[in-house]
Short mmCIF file of C-alpha atoms and ligand atoms in Angstrom, two decimals:
data_model
loop_
_atom_site.label_atom_id
_atom_site.label_comp_id
_atom_site.label_asym_id
_atom_site.label_seq_id
_atom_site.Cartn_x
_atom_site.Cartn_y
_atom_site.Cartn_z
CA MET A 1 5.64 64.41 9.82
CA ARG A 2 9.43 63.69 10.06
CA VAL A 3 10.82 60.17 9.76
CA LEU A 4 14.67 58.93 10.59
CA GLY A 5 15.44 56.47 8.09
CA ILE A 6 17.88 53.92 8.28
CA GLU A 7 20.03 52.12 5.17
CA THR A 8 22.58 49.38 6.05
CA SER A 9 21.82 46.09 3.62
CA CYS A 10 24.66 46.45 1.17
CA ASP A 11 27.79 48.14 1.68
CA GLU A 12 26.39 52.07 2.65
CA THR A 13 25.48 52.73 6.15
CA ALA A 14 23.29 55.42 5.99
CA ALA A 15 21.07 57.98 7.80
CA ALA A 16 18.27 60.59 6.57
CA ILE A 17 15.39 62.70 7.57
CA VAL A 18 12.30 63.86 5.44
CA ASP A 19 9.28 65.61 6.40
CA GLY A 20 5.24 65.06 4.97
CA GLU A 21 6.64 67.99 2.43
CA ARG A 22 8.92 66.01 0.48
CA ARG A 23 11.54 68.05 1.96
CA ILE A 24 14.69 66.14 2.56
CA LEU A 25 16.32 67.89 6.07
CA SER A 26 19.58 65.39 6.01
CA ASN A 27 21.08 62.68 3.97
CA VAL A 28 24.15 61.42 5.64
CA VAL A 29 26.01 57.98 3.42
CA LEU A 30 29.00 56.84 4.00
CA SER A 31 30.36 54.39 1.44
CA GLN A 32 31.98 51.40 3.09
CA ILE A 33 33.98 50.83 -0.55
CA GLU A 34 37.23 51.19 0.37
CA ASP A 35 37.23 48.53 2.85
CA HIS A 36 35.76 45.84 0.26
CA ARG A 37 37.54 46.92 -2.67
CA VAL A 38 40.30 44.33 -2.26
CA TYR A 39 38.08 41.65 -2.39
CA GLY A 40 36.23 42.70 -5.57
CA GLY A 41 32.61 42.31 -3.99
CA VAL A 42 30.84 43.22 -0.74
CA VAL A 43 31.90 40.78 1.89
CA PRO A 44 28.98 40.56 4.23
CA GLU A 45 30.51 39.97 7.84
CA ILE A 46 32.87 43.22 7.25
CA ALA A 47 29.42 44.89 5.75
CA ALA A 48 27.85 44.38 8.99
CA ARG A 49 31.04 45.19 10.80
CA GLY A 50 30.83 47.94 9.07
CA HIS A 51 27.51 49.11 9.71
CA LEU A 52 27.69 48.22 13.51
CA THR A 53 30.67 50.48 14.17
CA HIS A 54 29.26 53.20 11.79
CA LEU A 55 25.78 53.63 12.39
CA PRO A 56 25.37 55.62 15.84
CA GLY A 57 27.27 58.40 14.52
CA LEU A 58 25.84 58.72 11.39
CA ILE A 59 22.30 58.97 12.79
CA GLU A 60 23.85 61.82 15.40
CA LYS A 61 24.83 63.46 12.39
CA ALA A 62 21.64 63.42 10.57
CA LEU A 63 19.83 64.74 13.65
CA ALA A 64 22.82 67.25 13.55
CA ASP A 65 22.66 68.55 10.06
CA ALA A 66 18.46 68.86 9.86
CA GLY A 67 19.06 70.63 13.35
CA LEU A 68 16.72 68.44 15.10
CA GLY A 69 16.37 65.99 18.19
CA PHE A 70 14.95 62.63 18.53
CA GLN A 71 12.15 64.67 20.22
CA ASP A 72 11.27 66.06 16.88
CA ILE A 73 11.12 63.07 14.88
CA ASP A 74 7.52 61.54 14.75
CA ALA A 75 8.89 57.85 13.24
CA VAL A 76 11.84 55.26 12.58
CA ALA A 77 12.04 53.63 9.83
CA ALA A 78 14.97 50.94 8.75
CA THR A 79 15.43 48.71 5.61
CA ALA A 80 14.36 45.33 7.10
CA GLY A 81 15.26 43.46 3.84
CA PRO A 82 16.23 42.41 0.98
CA GLY A 83 19.57 42.69 1.43
CA LEU A 84 23.00 41.19 3.32
CA ILE A 85 21.40 39.86 6.50
CA GLY A 86 23.62 40.39 8.95
CA GLY A 87 24.02 44.44 8.08
CA VAL A 88 20.15 44.14 7.44
CA ILE A 89 19.77 43.00 11.08
CA VAL A 90 21.96 45.93 11.88
CA GLY A 91 19.80 48.79 11.12
CA ALA A 92 16.67 47.14 11.74
CA THR A 93 17.50 46.53 15.41
CA MET A 94 18.60 50.08 15.81
CA ALA A 95 15.77 51.65 14.66
CA LYS A 96 13.75 49.47 16.71
CA SER A 97 15.55 50.28 19.68
CA ILE A 98 15.43 54.42 19.45
CA ALA A 99 11.52 53.88 18.61
CA LEU A 100 11.20 51.50 21.51
CA ALA A 101 13.28 54.29 24.22
CA ARG A 102 11.54 57.16 22.20
CA HIS A 103 7.74 55.64 22.10
CA LEU A 104 8.01 56.18 18.25
CA PRO A 105 6.47 53.98 15.46
CA PHE A 106 8.59 51.47 13.69
CA LEU A 107 8.68 50.84 10.31
CA ALA A 108 10.32 47.92 8.47
CA VAL A 109 10.69 49.03 4.95
CA ASN A 110 11.47 46.78 1.85
CA HIS A 111 14.45 48.02 0.39
CA LEU A 112 13.15 48.33 -3.31
CA GLU A 113 10.45 49.76 -2.24
CA GLY A 114 12.54 52.67 -1.28
CA HIS A 115 14.07 52.81 -4.47
CA ALA A 116 10.57 52.29 -5.66
CA LEU A 117 8.92 55.71 -3.99
CA THR A 118 12.08 57.59 -4.47
CA ALA A 119 10.58 59.35 -7.54
CA ARG A 120 7.22 60.46 -5.37
CA LEU A 121 9.57 62.43 -3.12
CA THR A 122 11.92 63.67 -5.94
CA GLY A 123 9.46 64.22 -8.54
CA GLY A 124 6.07 63.96 -7.07
CA VAL A 125 4.87 61.23 -9.28
CA ALA A 126 1.43 59.86 -8.84
CA PHE A 127 0.16 56.37 -8.83
CA PRO A 128 -0.10 54.70 -11.07
CA PHE A 129 3.57 54.38 -12.87
CA LEU A 130 5.54 51.58 -14.51
CA LEU A 131 8.85 51.06 -12.54
CA LEU A 132 11.87 49.69 -13.85
CA LEU A 133 14.12 49.12 -11.01
CA VAL A 134 18.06 48.16 -11.87
CA SER A 135 20.52 47.74 -9.12
CA GLY A 136 23.11 45.22 -8.47
CA GLY A 137 20.87 42.86 -6.64
CA HIS A 138 17.93 43.32 -9.17
CA CYS A 139 16.18 43.83 -12.50
CA GLN A 140 12.41 44.23 -12.82
CA LEU A 141 9.32 46.22 -14.31
CA LEU A 142 6.68 46.49 -12.10
CA ALA A 143 3.41 48.26 -12.46
CA VAL A 144 3.32 50.02 -8.92
CA ALA A 145 -0.63 50.62 -8.47
CA GLY A 146 0.13 52.32 -4.68
CA VAL A 147 2.09 51.83 -2.12
CA GLY A 148 2.48 48.13 -1.59
CA ARG A 149 0.43 47.39 -4.07
CA TYR A 150 3.21 45.73 -7.11
CA HIS A 151 2.62 43.75 -10.22
CA LEU A 152 5.50 42.31 -11.97
CA TYR A 153 5.57 42.33 -15.72
CA GLY A 154 9.06 40.86 -16.04
CA GLY A 155 12.58 40.32 -14.19
CA SER A 156 16.11 38.79 -15.29
CA VAL A 157 16.05 34.89 -15.23
CA ASP A 158 19.52 35.02 -14.11
CA ASP A 159 21.98 38.06 -13.80
CA ALA A 160 21.06 41.62 -12.47
CA VAL A 161 21.95 44.26 -14.72
CA GLY A 162 24.30 45.91 -11.94
CA GLU A 163 25.64 42.43 -11.17
CA ALA A 164 26.40 42.05 -15.37
CA PHE A 165 28.12 45.58 -15.18
CA ASP A 166 30.23 44.34 -12.14
CA LYS A 167 31.30 40.90 -13.76
CA THR A 168 32.20 42.62 -17.13
CA ALA A 169 34.18 45.22 -15.28
CA LYS A 170 36.16 42.46 -13.32
CA LEU A 171 36.70 40.41 -16.68
CA LEU A 172 38.14 44.15 -18.08
CA GLY A 173 40.30 44.70 -14.82
CA LEU A 174 38.14 47.70 -14.10
CA PRO A 175 37.43 48.46 -10.48
CA TYR A 176 34.36 47.78 -8.00
CA PRO A 177 31.77 48.66 -8.26
CA GLY A 178 31.90 47.88 -12.04
CA GLY A 179 28.87 50.05 -13.24
CA PRO A 180 30.74 53.50 -12.65
CA ALA A 181 33.76 52.13 -13.68
CA ILE A 182 32.20 50.89 -17.09
CA GLU A 183 30.35 54.49 -17.93
CA GLN A 184 34.11 55.99 -17.42
CA ALA A 185 35.82 53.86 -19.27
CA ALA A 186 32.65 53.80 -22.28
CA MET A 187 33.24 57.61 -22.64
CA GLN A 188 36.38 57.06 -24.86
CA GLY A 189 35.19 53.75 -26.83
CA ASP A 190 33.38 52.89 -30.00
CA PRO A 191 29.92 51.33 -29.15
CA ALA A 192 30.17 49.79 -32.68
CA ARG A 193 33.26 47.78 -32.47
CA PHE A 194 32.44 44.66 -30.99
CA ASP A 195 29.15 43.17 -32.29
CA LEU A 196 27.88 41.65 -28.61
CA PRO A 197 24.61 39.78 -28.46
CA ARG A 198 21.30 41.33 -27.62
CA PRO A 199 19.86 38.69 -25.51
CA MET A 200 15.72 39.07 -25.10
CA LEU A 201 15.80 41.71 -28.04
CA GLY A 202 12.44 41.47 -30.07
CA LYS A 203 10.98 38.80 -27.80
CA PRO A 204 7.42 38.55 -25.87
CA GLY A 205 7.27 39.31 -22.14
CA CYS A 206 9.21 41.89 -20.58
CA ASP A 207 11.67 39.29 -18.80
CA PHE A 208 15.79 39.78 -18.92
CA SER A 209 18.37 37.71 -19.48
CA PHE A 210 22.16 39.03 -19.01
CA SER A 211 25.00 36.32 -18.27
CA GLY A 212 24.99 35.73 -22.63
CA LEU A 213 26.47 39.05 -22.70
CA LYS A 214 28.63 38.85 -20.00
CA THR A 215 30.03 35.38 -21.78
CA ALA A 216 30.47 36.89 -25.25
CA VAL A 217 32.90 39.90 -23.49
CA ARG A 218 34.54 36.81 -21.73
CA ARG A 219 35.51 34.96 -24.79
CA LEU A 220 36.27 38.11 -26.73
CA VAL A 221 38.39 39.16 -23.51
CA ALA A 222 40.50 35.62 -23.83
CA GLY A 223 40.94 36.63 -27.59
CA ARG A 224 42.37 40.21 -27.32
CA ALA A 225 45.40 40.68 -29.60
CA ASP A 226 48.31 42.19 -27.44
CA GLY A 227 48.95 46.17 -28.37
CA ASP A 228 45.40 46.72 -28.72
CA ALA A 229 45.21 49.66 -26.41
CA GLY A 230 41.26 50.69 -27.24
CA PHE A 231 40.17 47.43 -26.19
CA VAL A 232 38.75 47.70 -22.99
CA ALA A 233 37.26 51.36 -23.60
CA ASP A 234 35.83 49.63 -26.63
CA MET A 235 34.39 46.78 -25.10
CA ALA A 236 32.71 49.06 -22.57
CA ALA A 237 31.01 51.00 -24.80
CA SER A 238 29.89 48.27 -26.55
CA PHE A 239 28.84 46.45 -23.70
CA GLN A 240 26.84 49.48 -22.23
CA GLN A 241 25.33 49.85 -25.71
CA ALA A 242 23.81 46.53 -25.41
CA VAL A 243 22.68 46.84 -22.76
CA ALA A 244 20.55 50.26 -23.32
CA GLU A 245 18.95 48.38 -26.47
CA VAL A 246 18.05 45.54 -24.39
CA LEU A 247 17.04 47.89 -21.66
CA ALA A 248 14.77 49.73 -24.16
CA ASP A 249 13.24 47.08 -25.84
CA ARG A 250 11.84 45.15 -22.64
CA THR A 251 10.82 48.77 -21.22
CA LYS A 252 8.87 49.44 -24.32
CA ARG A 253 6.99 46.13 -24.56
CA ALA A 254 5.98 47.33 -20.45
CA MET A 255 4.93 50.43 -21.70
CA ARG A 256 2.21 49.41 -23.95
CA ARG A 257 1.30 46.52 -21.42
CA PHE A 258 0.65 49.05 -19.13
CA ALA A 259 -0.85 51.75 -21.18
CA GLU A 260 -3.37 48.79 -22.27
CA GLU A 261 -4.40 47.59 -18.63
CA HIS A 262 -4.20 51.50 -17.28
CA GLY A 263 -6.42 52.80 -20.56
CA ALA A 264 -2.99 55.33 -20.59
CA PRO A 265 0.17 56.03 -20.75
CA THR A 266 1.47 57.71 -17.45
CA THR A 267 5.15 57.94 -16.20
CA LEU A 268 7.89 55.47 -16.47
CA VAL A 269 10.26 55.62 -13.13
CA VAL A 270 13.23 54.16 -14.00
CA ALA A 271 15.15 54.00 -10.23
CA GLY A 272 18.06 51.63 -8.34
CA GLY A 273 21.90 52.27 -8.53
CA VAL A 274 22.11 51.42 -12.12
CA ALA A 275 19.95 54.46 -12.94
CA ALA A 276 22.64 56.17 -12.47
CA ASN A 277 24.21 55.72 -16.11
CA ARG A 278 23.58 58.37 -18.37
CA THR A 279 23.49 56.54 -21.68
CA LEU A 280 21.24 54.02 -19.59
CA ARG A 281 18.96 57.03 -18.75
CA ALA A 282 19.09 58.62 -22.27
CA ALA A 283 18.00 55.12 -24.07
CA LEU A 284 15.29 54.95 -21.58
CA GLU A 285 14.03 58.63 -21.76
CA GLN A 286 13.58 58.84 -25.81
CA ALA A 287 11.60 54.95 -25.49
CA ALA A 288 9.22 56.61 -22.70
CA GLY A 289 8.76 59.50 -25.38
CA ALA A 290 8.15 57.17 -27.69
CA GLU A 291 5.02 55.20 -25.84
CA GLY A 292 4.05 58.86 -24.51
CA PHE A 293 5.10 57.85 -21.35
CA ARG A 294 6.37 60.96 -19.09
CA PHE A 295 9.94 60.12 -17.75
CA GLU A 296 11.23 60.15 -14.32
CA ALA A 297 14.56 59.28 -12.72
CA PRO A 298 15.39 60.42 -9.36
CA PRO A 299 18.78 62.37 -9.21
CA ILE A 300 21.85 60.73 -9.07
CA ALA A 301 22.99 60.04 -5.91
CA LEU A 302 19.01 59.36 -4.61
CA CYS A 303 19.33 56.37 -7.30
CA THR A 304 22.26 54.43 -5.53
CA ASP A 305 21.38 53.25 -1.60
CA ASN A 306 20.64 55.91 0.68
CA ALA A 307 18.35 56.33 3.94
CA ALA A 308 16.20 59.21 2.98
CA MET A 309 14.68 56.59 0.53
CA ILE A 310 14.04 54.57 3.19
CA ALA A 311 12.65 57.37 5.41
CA TRP A 312 10.34 58.66 2.23
CA ALA A 313 8.68 55.10 2.24
CA GLY A 314 8.77 54.84 6.00
CA LEU A 315 6.48 58.10 6.11
CA GLU A 316 4.35 56.57 3.01
CA ARG A 317 3.84 53.47 4.99
CA LEU A 318 3.03 55.93 8.28
CA ARG A 319 0.35 58.08 6.51
CA LEU A 320 -2.01 54.57 6.11
CA GLY A 321 -1.21 53.37 9.38
CA LEU A 322 1.17 50.70 7.70
CA VAL A 323 3.37 50.61 11.19
CA ASP A 324 4.90 47.23 12.01
CA ASP A 325 5.78 45.62 15.43
CA LEU A 326 8.50 45.49 17.20
CA ALA A 327 8.66 41.92 16.56
CA PHE A 328 9.01 41.99 12.67
CA ALA A 329 12.13 39.89 11.26
CA PRO A 330 14.41 40.85 9.02
CA ARG A 331 14.32 39.37 5.53
CA PRO A 332 17.17 38.16 3.42
CA ARG A 333 14.59 37.52 0.57
CA TRP A 334 11.95 39.81 0.21
CA PRO A 335 10.14 39.99 -3.18
CA LEU A 336 7.88 43.51 -3.70
CA ASP A 337 5.76 40.91 -6.10
CA GLY A 338 5.10 38.07 -3.90
CA GLU A 339 4.22 36.11 -6.95
CA ARG A 340 7.03 35.30 -8.45
CA THR A 341 10.89 36.14 -8.11
CA ILE A 342 13.75 37.32 -10.53
CA LYS A 343 16.49 35.05 -9.50
CA LYS A 344 17.20 31.65 -9.47
CA GLY A 345 17.32 29.66 -6.49
CA ALA A 346 15.25 33.14 -4.61
CA HIS A 347 12.94 30.67 -2.65
CA ALA A 348 14.88 31.17 0.45
CA GLN A 349 13.69 32.15 3.48
CA GLY A 350 11.19 35.23 2.92
CA ALA A 351 10.24 34.57 -0.61
CA GLY A 352 6.79 34.41 -1.35
CA VAL A 353 6.13 37.25 0.74
CA GLY A 354 4.10 39.79 -0.49
CA GLY A 355 4.19 43.84 -0.53
CA VAL A 356 1.23 44.25 1.72
CA ARG A 357 1.79 43.41 5.60
CA GLU A 358 -1.40 43.12 7.34
O1 KG4 B 1 21.01 50.25 -6.02
P1 KG4 B 1 22.43 50.04 -5.57
O2 KG4 B 1 23.33 51.38 -5.11
O3 KG4 B 1 22.43 48.94 -4.61
C1 KG4 B 1 21.97 47.83 -4.59
O4 KG4 B 1 20.70 47.68 -3.91
O5 KG4 B 1 22.70 46.73 -5.26
O6 KG4 B 1 23.20 49.66 -6.98
C2 KG4 B 1 24.16 49.28 -6.74
C3 KG4 B 1 24.57 48.52 -8.43
C4 KG4 B 1 26.48 47.97 -8.53
O7 KG4 B 1 25.69 47.10 -9.44
C5 KG4 B 1 26.53 49.00 -9.69
O8 KG4 B 1 27.96 48.46 -10.68
C6 KG4 B 1 25.73 49.49 -10.36
O9 KG4 B 1 24.54 49.91 -9.41
N1 KG4 B 1 26.17 51.37 -10.94
C7 KG4 B 1 25.98 51.51 -12.44
C8 KG4 B 1 26.16 53.00 -11.61
N2 KG4 B 1 26.56 53.28 -10.93
C9 KG4 B 1 26.14 52.05 -9.90
N3 KG4 B 1 25.67 50.86 -13.07
C10 KG4 B 1 25.93 51.56 -14.73
N4 KG4 B 1 25.85 52.58 -14.38
C11 KG4 B 1 26.52 53.48 -13.38
N5 KG4 B 1 26.79 55.10 -13.65
ZN1 ZN B 2 19.59 49.42 -3.73
#
């Protein structure tokens, strides 16, 4: 079984082919970052036009890299939300067109489910597992019981963690995207120099908050003394350290709850773009060890947005017969767990729709 996956929900245009043996036959990612950098963030209209321009060539390349033609593909999967809707429409419509022309099943994949199931592609992780999903738009802890079966333990009450990295980088004059820039700057910095707040640390529950941390950085940046050459590196390191401690603390609580509800610890999976950060990975790996959980984080190239994860989530859905109708409407908001949303004002169109579609 081979599935072609398409990803266009943010500023990466991507196409990939995976098979039922957990092999990635091709994985092509085109980053549009240079087109957006001057604006300090992703401009939705520019992203959508970029996807439209590049996607056909990337699909051809994904087929060529795998040495396959459309006749060798069994289904087409595309991110159908959540994300910047113009881009999502480009990718989903392309997938539907191929499906229609080649008489193939179409799979509307939730981008977050793509991140969530990547560890099953790369590490063969079994259900159930605990997932910490940390990306530019999301920060949540979920118990994953199966494909489409998610139970939200907690999420950010304000900024997503990647967003906090991006905003803090901007305050420090570092380039977009902020996560890799902060990680790089922090290598030369002293994580103990600035005593930044640890929002939510030690509080009951599994929710996160990052806006206070960002505000503290803003205040310190405003009071920065002239000639303080180590300021940016020390602040980057101190910020990263604070985030690591908060993530480890909240995840520890979630691991305890998960072990109680499932009778024993299983695996902690970390996914999403922020999971590329080595300091955060190390802190979470240590926390997992302390709670008796196995730790699994996909290779860094599969943590940030890509289409292999979409093809794989599509393949998992196809195996269960969860094929979608060509009338499926892309969703700007699409929580994995329909019970609640994580961001303020996130109850726009599509919210409240659970991970399971019938
Ligand atoms: O999953 P992703 O590629 O796109 C979304 O679906 O959001 O995540 C992108 C986010 C950005 O906020 C970026 O700054 C962050 O992941 N990120 C990192 C690192 N690499 C990417 N954050 C911290 N450290 C990194 N090394
Ligand atoms: Zn993502």
